[in-house]
PDB file of C-alpha atoms and ligand atoms in Angstrom:
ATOM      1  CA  UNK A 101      69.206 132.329 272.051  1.00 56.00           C
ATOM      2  CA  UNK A 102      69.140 134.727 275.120  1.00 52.00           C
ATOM      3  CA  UNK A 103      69.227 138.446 275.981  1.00 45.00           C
ATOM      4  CA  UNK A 104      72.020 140.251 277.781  1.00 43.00           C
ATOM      5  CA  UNK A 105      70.332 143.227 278.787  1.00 40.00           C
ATOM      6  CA  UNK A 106      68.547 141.223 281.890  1.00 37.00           C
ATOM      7  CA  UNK A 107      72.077 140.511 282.925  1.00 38.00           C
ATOM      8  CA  UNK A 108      73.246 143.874 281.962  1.00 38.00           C
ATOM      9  CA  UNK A 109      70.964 145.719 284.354  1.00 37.00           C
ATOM     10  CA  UNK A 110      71.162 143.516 287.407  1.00 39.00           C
ATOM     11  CA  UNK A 111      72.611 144.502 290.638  1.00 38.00           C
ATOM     12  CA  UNK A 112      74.686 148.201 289.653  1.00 38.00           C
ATOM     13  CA  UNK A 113      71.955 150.315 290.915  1.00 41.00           C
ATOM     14  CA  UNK A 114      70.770 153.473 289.585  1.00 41.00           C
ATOM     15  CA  UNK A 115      72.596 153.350 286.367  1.00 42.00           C
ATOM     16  CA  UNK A 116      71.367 150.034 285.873  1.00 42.00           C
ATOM     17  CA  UNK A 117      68.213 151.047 286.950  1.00 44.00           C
ATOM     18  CA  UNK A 118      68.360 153.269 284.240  1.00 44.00           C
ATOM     19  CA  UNK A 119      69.864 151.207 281.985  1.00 46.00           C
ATOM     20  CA  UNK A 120      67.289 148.472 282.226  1.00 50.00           C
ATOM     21  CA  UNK A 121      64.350 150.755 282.438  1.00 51.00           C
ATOM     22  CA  UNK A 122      66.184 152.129 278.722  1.00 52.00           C
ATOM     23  CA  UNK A 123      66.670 148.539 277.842  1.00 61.00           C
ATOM     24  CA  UNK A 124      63.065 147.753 278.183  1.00 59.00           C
ATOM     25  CA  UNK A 125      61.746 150.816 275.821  1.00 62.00           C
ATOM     26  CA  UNK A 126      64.391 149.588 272.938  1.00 63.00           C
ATOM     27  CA  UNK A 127      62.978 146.233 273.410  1.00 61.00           C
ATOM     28  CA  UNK A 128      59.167 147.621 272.685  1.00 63.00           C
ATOM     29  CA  UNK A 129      60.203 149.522 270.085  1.00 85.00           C
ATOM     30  CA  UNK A 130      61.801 145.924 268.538  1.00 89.00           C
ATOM     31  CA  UNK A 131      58.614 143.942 269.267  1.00 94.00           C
ATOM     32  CA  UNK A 132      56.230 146.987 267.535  1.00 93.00           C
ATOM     33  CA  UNK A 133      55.737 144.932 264.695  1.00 94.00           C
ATOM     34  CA  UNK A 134      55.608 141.759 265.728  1.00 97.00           C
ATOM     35  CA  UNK A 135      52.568 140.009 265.139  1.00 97.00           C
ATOM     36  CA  UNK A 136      51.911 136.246 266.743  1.00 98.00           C
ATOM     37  CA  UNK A 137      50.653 133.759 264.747  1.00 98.00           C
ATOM     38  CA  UNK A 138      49.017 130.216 265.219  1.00 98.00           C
ATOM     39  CA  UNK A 139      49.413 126.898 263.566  1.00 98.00           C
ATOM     40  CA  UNK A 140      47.188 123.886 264.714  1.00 98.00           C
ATOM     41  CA  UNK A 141      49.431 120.984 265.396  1.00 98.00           C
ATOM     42  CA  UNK A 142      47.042 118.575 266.303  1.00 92.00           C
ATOM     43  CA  UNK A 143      43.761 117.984 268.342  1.00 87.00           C
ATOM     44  CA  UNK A 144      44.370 120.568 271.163  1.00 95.00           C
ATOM     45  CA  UNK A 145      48.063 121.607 270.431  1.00 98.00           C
ATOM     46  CA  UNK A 146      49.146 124.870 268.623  1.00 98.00           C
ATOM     47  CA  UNK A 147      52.177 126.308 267.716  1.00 98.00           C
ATOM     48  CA  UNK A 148      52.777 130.053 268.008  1.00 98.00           C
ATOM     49  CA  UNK A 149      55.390 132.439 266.515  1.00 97.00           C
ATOM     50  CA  UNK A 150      56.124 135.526 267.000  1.00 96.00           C
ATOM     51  CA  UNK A 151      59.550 137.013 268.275  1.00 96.00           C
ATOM     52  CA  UNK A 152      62.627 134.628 269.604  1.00 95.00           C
ATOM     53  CA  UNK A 153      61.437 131.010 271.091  1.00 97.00           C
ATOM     54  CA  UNK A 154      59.335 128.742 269.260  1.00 98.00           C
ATOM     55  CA  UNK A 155      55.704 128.475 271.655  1.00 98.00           C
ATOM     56  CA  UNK A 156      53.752 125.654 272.012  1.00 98.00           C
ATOM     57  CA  UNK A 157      50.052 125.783 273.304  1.00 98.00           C
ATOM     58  CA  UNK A 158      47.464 123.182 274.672  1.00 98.00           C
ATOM     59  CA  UNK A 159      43.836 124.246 274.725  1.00 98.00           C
ATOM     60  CA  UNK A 160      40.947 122.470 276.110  1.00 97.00           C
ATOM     61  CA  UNK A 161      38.362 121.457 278.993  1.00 96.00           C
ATOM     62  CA  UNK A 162      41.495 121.496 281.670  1.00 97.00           C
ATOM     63  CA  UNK A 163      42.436 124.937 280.168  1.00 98.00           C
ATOM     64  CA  UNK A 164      45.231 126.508 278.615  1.00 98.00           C
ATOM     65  CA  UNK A 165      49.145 125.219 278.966  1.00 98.00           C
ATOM     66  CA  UNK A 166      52.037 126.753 277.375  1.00 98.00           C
ATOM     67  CA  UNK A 167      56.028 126.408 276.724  1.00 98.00           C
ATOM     68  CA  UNK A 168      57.632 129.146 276.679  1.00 98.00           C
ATOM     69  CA  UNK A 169      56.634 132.748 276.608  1.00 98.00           C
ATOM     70  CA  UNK A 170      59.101 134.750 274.792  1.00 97.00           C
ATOM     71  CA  UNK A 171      59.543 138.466 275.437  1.00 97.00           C
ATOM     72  CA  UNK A 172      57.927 140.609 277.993  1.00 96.00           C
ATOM     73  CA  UNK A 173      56.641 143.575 275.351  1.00 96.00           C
ATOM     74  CA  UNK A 174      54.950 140.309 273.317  1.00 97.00           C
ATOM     75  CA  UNK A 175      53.210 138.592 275.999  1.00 97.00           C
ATOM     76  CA  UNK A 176      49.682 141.210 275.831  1.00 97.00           C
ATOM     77  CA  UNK A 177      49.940 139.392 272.120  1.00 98.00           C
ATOM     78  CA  UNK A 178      50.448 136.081 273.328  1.00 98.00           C
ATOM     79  CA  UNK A 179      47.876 136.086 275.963  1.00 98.00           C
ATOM     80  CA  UNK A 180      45.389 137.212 273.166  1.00 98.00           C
ATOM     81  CA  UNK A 181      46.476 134.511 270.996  1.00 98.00           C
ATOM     82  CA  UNK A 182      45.728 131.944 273.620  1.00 98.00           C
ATOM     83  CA  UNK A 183      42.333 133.323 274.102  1.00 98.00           C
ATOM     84  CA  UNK A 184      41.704 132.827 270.338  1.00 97.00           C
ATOM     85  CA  UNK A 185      42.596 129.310 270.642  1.00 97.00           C
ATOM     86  CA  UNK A 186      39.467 127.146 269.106  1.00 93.00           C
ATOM     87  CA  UNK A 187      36.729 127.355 271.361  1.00 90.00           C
ATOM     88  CA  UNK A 188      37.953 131.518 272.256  1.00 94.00           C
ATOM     89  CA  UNK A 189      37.130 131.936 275.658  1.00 96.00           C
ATOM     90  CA  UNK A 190      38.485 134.028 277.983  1.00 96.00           C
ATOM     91  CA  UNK A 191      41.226 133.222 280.841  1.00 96.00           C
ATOM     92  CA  UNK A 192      38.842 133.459 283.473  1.00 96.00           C
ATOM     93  CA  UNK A 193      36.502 130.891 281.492  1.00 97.00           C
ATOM     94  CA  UNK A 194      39.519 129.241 280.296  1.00 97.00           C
ATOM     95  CA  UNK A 195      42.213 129.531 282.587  1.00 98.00           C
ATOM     96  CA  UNK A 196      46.098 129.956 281.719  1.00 98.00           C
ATOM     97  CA  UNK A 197      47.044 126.700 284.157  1.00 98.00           C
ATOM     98  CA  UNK A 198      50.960 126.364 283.644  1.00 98.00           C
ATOM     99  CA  UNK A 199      53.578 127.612 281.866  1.00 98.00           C
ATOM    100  CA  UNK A 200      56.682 125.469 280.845  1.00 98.00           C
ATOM    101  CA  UNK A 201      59.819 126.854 280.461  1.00 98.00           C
ATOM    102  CA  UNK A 202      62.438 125.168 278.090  1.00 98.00           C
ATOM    103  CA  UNK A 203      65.508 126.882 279.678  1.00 98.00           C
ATOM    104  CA  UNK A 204      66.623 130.188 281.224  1.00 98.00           C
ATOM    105  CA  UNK A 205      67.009 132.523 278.203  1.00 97.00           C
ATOM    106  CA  UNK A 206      65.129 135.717 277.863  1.00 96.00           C
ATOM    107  CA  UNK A 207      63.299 134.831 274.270  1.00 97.00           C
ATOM    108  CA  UNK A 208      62.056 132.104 276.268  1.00 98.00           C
ATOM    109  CA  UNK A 209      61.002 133.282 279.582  1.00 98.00           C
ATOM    110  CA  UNK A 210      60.026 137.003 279.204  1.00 97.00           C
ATOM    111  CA  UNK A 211      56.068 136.865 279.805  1.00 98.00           C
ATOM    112  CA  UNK A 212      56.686 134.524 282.739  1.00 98.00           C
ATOM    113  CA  UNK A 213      55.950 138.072 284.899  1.00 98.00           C
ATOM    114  CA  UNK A 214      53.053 138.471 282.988  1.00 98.00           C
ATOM    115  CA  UNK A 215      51.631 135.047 283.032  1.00 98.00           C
ATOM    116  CA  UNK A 216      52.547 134.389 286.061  1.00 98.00           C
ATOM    117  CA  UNK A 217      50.632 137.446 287.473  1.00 98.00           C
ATOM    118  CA  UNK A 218      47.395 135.588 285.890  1.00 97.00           C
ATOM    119  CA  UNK A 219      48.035 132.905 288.013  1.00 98.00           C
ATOM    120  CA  UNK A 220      49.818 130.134 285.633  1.00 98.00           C
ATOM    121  CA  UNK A 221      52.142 127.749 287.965  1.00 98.00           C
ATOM    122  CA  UNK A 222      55.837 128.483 286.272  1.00 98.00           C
ATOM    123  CA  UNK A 223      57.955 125.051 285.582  1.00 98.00           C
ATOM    124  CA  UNK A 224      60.948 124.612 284.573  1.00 98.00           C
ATOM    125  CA  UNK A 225      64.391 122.162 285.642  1.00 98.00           C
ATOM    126  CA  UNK A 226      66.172 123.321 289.057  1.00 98.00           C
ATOM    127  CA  UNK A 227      69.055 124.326 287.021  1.00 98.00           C
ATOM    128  CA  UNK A 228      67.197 126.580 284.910  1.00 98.00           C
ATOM    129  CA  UNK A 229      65.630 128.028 288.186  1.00 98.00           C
ATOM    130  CA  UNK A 230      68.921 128.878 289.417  1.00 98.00           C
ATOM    131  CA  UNK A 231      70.002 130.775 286.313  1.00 98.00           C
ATOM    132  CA  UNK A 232      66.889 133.088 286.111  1.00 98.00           C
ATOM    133  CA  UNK A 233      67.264 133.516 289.668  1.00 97.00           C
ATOM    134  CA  UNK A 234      70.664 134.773 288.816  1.00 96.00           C
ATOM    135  CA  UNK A 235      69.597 136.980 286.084  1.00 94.00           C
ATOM    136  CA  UNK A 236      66.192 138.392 288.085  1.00 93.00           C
ATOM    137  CA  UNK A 237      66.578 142.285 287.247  1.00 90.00           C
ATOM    138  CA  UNK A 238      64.063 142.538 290.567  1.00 92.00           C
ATOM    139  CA  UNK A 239      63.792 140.734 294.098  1.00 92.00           C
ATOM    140  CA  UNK A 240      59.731 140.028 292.611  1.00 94.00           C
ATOM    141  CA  UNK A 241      60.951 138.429 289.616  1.00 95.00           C
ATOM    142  CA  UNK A 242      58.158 135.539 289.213  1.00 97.00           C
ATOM    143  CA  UNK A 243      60.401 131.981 289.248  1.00 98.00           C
ATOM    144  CA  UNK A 244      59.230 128.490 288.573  1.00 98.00           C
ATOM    145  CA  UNK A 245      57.605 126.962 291.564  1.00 98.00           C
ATOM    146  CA  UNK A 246      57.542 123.347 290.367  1.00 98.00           C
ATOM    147  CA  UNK A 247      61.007 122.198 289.703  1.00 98.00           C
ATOM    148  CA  UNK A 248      62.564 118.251 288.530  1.00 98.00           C
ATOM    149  CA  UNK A 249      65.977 117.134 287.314  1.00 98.00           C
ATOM    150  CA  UNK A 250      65.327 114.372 285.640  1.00 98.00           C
ATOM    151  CA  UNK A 251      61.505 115.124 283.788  1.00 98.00           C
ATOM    152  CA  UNK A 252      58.072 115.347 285.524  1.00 98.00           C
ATOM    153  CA  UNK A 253      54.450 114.214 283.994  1.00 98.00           C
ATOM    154  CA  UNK A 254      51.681 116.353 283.538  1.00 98.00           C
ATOM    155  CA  UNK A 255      48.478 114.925 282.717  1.00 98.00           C
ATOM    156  CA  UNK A 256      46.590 117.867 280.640  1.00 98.00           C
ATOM    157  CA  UNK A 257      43.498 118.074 277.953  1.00 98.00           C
ATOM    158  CA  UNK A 258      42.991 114.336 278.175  1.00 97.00           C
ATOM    159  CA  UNK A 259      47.240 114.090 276.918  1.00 98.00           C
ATOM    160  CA  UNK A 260      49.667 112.912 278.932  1.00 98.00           C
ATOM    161  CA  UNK A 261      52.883 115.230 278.789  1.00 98.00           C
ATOM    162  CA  UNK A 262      56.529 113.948 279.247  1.00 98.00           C
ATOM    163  CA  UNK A 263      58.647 116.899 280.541  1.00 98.00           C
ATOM    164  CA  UNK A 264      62.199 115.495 279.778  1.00 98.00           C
ATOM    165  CA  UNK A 265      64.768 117.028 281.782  1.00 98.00           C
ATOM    166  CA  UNK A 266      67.881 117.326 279.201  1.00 98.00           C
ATOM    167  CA  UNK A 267      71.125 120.088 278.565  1.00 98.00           C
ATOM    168  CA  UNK A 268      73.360 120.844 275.946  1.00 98.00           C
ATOM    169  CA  UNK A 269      71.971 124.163 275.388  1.00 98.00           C
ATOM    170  CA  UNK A 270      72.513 125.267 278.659  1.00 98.00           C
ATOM    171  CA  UNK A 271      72.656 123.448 281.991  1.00 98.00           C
ATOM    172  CA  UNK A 272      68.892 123.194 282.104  1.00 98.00           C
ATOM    173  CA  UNK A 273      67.128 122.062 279.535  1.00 98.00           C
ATOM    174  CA  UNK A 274      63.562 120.509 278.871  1.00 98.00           C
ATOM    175  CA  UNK A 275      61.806 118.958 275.747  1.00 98.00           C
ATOM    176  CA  UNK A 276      57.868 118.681 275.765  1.00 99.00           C
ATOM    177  CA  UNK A 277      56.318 115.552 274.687  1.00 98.00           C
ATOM    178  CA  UNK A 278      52.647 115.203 274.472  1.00 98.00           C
ATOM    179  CA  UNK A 279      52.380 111.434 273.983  1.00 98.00           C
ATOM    180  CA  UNK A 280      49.040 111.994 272.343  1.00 98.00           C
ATOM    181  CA  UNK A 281      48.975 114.372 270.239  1.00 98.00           C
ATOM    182  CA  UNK A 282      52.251 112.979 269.075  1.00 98.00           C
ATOM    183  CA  UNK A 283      53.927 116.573 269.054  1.00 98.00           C
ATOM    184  CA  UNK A 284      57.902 117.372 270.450  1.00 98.00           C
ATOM    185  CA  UNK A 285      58.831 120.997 271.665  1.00 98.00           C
ATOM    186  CA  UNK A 286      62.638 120.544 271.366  1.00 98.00           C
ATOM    187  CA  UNK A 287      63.178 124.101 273.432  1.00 98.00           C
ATOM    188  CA  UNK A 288      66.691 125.264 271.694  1.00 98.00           C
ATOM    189  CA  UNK A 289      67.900 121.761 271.712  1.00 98.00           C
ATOM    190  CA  UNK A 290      67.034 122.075 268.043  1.00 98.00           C
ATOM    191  CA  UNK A 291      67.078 124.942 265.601  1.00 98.00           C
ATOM    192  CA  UNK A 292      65.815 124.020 262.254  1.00 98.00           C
ATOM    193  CA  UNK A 293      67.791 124.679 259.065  1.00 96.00           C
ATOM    194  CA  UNK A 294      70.619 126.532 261.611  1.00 97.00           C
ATOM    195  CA  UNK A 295      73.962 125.903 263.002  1.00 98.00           C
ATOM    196  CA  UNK A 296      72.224 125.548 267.199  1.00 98.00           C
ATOM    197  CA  UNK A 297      73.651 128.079 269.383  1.00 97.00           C
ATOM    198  CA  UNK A 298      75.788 125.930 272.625  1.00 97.00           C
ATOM    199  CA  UNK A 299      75.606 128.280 275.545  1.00 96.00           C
ATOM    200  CA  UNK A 300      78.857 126.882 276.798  1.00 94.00           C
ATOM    201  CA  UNK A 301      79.128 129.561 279.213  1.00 94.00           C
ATOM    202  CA  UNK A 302      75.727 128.114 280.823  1.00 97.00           C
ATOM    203  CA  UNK A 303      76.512 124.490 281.003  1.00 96.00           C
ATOM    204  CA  UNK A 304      76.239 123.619 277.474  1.00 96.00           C
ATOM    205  CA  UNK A 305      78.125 121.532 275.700  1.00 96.00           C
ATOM    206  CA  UNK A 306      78.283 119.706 272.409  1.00 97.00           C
ATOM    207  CA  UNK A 307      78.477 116.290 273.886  1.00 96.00           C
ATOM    208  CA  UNK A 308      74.965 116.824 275.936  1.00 98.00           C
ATOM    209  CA  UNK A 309      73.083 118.444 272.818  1.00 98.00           C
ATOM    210  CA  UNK A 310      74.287 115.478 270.769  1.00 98.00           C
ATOM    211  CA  UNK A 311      72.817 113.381 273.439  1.00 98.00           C
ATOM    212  CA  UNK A 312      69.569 115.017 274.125  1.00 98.00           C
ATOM    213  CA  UNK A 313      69.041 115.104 270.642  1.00 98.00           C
ATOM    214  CA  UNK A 314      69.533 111.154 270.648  1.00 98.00           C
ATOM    215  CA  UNK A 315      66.768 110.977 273.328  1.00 98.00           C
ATOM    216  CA  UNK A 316      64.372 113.045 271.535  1.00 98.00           C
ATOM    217  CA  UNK A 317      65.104 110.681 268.626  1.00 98.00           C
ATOM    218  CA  UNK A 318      64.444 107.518 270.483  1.00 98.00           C
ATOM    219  CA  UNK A 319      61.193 108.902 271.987  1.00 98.00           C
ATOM    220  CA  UNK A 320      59.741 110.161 268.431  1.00 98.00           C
ATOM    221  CA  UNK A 321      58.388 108.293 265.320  1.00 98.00           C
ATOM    222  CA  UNK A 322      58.027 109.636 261.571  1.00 98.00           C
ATOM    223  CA  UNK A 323      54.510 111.041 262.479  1.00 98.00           C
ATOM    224  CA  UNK A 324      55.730 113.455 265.288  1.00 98.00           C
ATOM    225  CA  UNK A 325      55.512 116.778 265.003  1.00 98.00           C
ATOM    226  CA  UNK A 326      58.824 118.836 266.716  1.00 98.00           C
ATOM    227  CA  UNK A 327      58.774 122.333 267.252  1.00 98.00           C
ATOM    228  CA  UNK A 328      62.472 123.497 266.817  1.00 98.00           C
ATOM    229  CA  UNK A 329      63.363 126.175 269.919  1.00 98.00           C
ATOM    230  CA  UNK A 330      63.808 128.302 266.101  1.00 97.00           C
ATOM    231  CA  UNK A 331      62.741 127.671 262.682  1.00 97.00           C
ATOM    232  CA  UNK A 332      59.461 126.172 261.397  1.00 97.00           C
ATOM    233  CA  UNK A 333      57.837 122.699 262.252  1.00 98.00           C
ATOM    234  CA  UNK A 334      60.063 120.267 261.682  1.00 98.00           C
ATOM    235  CA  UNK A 335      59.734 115.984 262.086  1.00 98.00           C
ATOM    236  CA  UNK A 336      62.049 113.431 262.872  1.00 98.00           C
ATOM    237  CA  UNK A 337      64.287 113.483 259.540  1.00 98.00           C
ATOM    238  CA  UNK A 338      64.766 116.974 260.528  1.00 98.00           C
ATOM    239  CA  UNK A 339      66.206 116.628 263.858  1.00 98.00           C
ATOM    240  CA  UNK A 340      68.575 113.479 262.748  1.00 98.00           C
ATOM    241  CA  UNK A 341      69.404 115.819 260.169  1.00 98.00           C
ATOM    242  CA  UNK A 342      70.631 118.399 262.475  1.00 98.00           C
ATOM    243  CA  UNK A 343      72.249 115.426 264.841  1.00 98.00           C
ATOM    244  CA  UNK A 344      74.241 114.545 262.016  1.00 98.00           C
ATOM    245  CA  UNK A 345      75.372 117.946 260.889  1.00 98.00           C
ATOM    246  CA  UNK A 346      76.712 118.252 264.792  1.00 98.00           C
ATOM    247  CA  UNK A 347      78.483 114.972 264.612  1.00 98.00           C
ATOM    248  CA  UNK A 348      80.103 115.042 260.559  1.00 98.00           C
ATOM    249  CA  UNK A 349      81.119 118.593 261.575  1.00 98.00           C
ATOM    250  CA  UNK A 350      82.638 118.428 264.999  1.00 97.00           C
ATOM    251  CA  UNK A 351      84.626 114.795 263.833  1.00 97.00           C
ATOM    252  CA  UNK A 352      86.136 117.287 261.194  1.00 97.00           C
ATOM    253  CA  UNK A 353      87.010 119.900 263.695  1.00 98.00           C
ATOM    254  CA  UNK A 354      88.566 116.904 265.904  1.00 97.00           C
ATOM    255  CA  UNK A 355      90.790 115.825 262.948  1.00 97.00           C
ATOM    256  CA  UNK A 356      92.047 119.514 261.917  1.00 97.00           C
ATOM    257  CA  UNK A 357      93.071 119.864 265.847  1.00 97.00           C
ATOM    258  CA  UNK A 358      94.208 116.327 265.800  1.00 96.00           C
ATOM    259  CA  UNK A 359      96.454 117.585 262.710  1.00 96.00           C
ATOM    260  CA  UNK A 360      97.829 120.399 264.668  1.00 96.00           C
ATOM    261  CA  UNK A 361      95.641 123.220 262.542  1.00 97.00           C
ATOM    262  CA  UNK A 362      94.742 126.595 264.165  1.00 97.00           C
ATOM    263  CA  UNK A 363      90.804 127.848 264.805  1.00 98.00           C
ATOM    264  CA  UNK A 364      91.940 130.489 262.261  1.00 98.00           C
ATOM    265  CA  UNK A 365      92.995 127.621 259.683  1.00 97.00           C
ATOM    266  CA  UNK A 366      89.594 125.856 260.261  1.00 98.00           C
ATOM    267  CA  UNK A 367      87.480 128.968 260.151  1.00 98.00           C
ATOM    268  CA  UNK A 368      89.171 130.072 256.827  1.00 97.00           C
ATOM    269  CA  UNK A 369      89.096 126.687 255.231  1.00 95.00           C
ATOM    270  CA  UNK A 370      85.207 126.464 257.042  1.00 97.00           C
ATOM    271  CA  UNK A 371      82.548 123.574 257.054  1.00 97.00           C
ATOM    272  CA  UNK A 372      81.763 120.996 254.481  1.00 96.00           C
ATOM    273  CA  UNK A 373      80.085 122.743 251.571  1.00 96.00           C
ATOM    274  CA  UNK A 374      76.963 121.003 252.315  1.00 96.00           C
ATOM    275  CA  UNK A 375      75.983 122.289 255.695  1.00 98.00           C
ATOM    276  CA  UNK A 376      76.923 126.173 254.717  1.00 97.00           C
ATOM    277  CA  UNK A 377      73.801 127.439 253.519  1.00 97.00           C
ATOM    278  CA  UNK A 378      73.140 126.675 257.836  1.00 98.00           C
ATOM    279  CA  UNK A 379      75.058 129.718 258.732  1.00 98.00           C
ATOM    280  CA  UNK A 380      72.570 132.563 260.558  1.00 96.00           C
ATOM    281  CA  UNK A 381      72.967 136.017 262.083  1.00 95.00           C
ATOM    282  CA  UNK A 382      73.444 135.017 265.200  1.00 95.00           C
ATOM    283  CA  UNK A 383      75.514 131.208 264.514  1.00 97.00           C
ATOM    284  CA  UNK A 384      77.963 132.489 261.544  1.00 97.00           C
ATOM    285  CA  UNK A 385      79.815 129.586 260.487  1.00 97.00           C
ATOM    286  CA  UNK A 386      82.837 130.909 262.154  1.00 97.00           C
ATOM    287  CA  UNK A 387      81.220 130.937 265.417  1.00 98.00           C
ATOM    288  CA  UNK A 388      79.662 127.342 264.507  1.00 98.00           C
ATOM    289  CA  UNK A 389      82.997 126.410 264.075  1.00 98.00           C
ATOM    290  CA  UNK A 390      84.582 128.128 267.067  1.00 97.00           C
ATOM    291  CA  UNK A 391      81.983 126.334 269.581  1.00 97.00           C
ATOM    292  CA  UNK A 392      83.164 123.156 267.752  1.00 97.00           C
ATOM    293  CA  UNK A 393      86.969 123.709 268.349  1.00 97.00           C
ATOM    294  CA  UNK A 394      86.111 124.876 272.309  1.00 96.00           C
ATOM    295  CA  UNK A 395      84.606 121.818 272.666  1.00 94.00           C
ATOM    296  CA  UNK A 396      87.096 119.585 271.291  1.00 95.00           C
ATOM    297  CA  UNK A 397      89.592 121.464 273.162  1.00 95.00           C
ATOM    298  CA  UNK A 398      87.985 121.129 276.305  1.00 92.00           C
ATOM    299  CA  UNK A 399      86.328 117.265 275.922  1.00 88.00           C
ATOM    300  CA  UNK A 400      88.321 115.240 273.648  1.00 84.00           C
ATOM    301  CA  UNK A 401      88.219 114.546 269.943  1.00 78.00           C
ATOM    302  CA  UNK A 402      85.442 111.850 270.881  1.00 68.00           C
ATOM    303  CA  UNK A 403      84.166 108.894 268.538  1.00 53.00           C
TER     304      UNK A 403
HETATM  305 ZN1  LIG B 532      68.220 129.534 274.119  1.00 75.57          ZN
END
């Protein structure tokens, strides 16, 4: 998902001053509730909820590692979750090494100020750098230092993680795979139970989710455990559940178009009865089917 109001604020001075400073109180007033809660994964790797992204968290004698972070009014939360991580200890005892970002969106990156001012080395793909670059409301904004196209390896709490550099969801997208542990953060290239959100206006497309999703799927085994960006844990049945969904419902979409329907014929006619019950706030089914019919417009009708 993502937040506008970063975008909203940036670069029309005073009013947009104003307007973020306003932007920033609504948003605490949102979070006021929200509490963040931990689920052990495996050995040394937690998953944390709270508001917007999925987190995942590795604690142990190399410290603390996180992806994603989120929203700024959460991360005082956050960073009291990850002290509370089995053994507590504080971040000076215990220190906050990196933080991963999945891609550019605001549920995603919003503590990266705060965690970044306790010293944690930002990551995230050089695409995804660009786009919070973009969207910094301030010149300090804290970006990721370390940067890769492709992936990069981090060797962490005796696990060795596989950073895959992926899109679909945007231009810049990265999975988490600690080999180990035998646990998959998917970042928003997988919403559980949901019609995904394709931020086609920042390099996504349905084509590259389809195909990041396929990589995830080749890397994984029955055992894994994937955090979806949204939704609760999920395995691998999950995600070639959702891969499936994307492929049965845009090859439907391709054969109205092909027939010479209208969006407005598919959307009132809609998707197979069996994925309906997928359709969220934020990914109606109209919308689900509207991405569908860009993309078929734009790409092809595909295989
Ligand atoms: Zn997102």
């Amino acid at each position: 998902m993502m937040v506008k109001v970063w975008q909203q604020a940036r670069g029309i001075g005073i009013a947009g001053a104003l307007l973020f400073s306003t932007s920033i109180q609504a948003q605490s007033d949102r979070f006021a509730d929200v509490v963040i809660t931990t689920l052990p994964l495996q050995d040394s790797v937690f998953m944390l909820t709270g508001a917007g992204g999925n987190m995942v968290a590795s604690a142990g004698p190399d410290g603390l590692l996180l992806v994603d972070d989120q929203f700024a009014p959460l991360a005082d939360r956050i960073e009291a979750a990850l002290i509370a991580l089995p053994e507590p200890a504080t971040l000076s005892e215990r220190p906050l090494k990196y933080v991963i970002n999945t891609h550019h969106h605001g549920d995603h990156t919003g503590g990266n100020r705060h965690f970044a001012g306790r010293g944690a080395i930002l990551l995230a793909r050089e695409s995804a750098r660009v786009r919070l670059l973009d969207a910094a409301p301030t010149p300090d904004t804290p970006l990721p230092v370390i940067t890769y196209s492709d992936g990069i390896k981090i060797y962490f709490n005796g696990d060795r993680l596989q950073l895959l550099g992926l899109a679909g969801h945007t231009d810049g997208d990265t999975a988490v795979f600690f080999e180990q542990a035998n646990v998959l953060h998917a970042g928003d290239l997988f919403f559980k139970g949901r019609f995904p959100y394709i931020d086609v206006d920042s390099g996504g497309s349905v084509g590259a989710y389809m195909a990041s999703q396929a990589r995830m799927l080749d890397l994984i085994d029955d055992e894994t455990r994937v955090v979806p960006g949204h939704g609760p844990v999920a395995d691998k049945h999950d995600l070639a559940a959702s891969y499936r969904m994307i492929a049965a419902t845009r090859a439907a979409v391709a054969a109205d178009v092909k027939a010479g329907r209208s969006l407005s014929d598919i959307q009132a006619r809609g998707v197979a009865a069996a994925y309906r019950s997928l359709a969220w706030a934020f990914i109606t089914e109209e919308r689900w089917l509207q991405i569908l019919y860009r993309d078929v417009l734009e790409h092809g009708a595909g295989d």
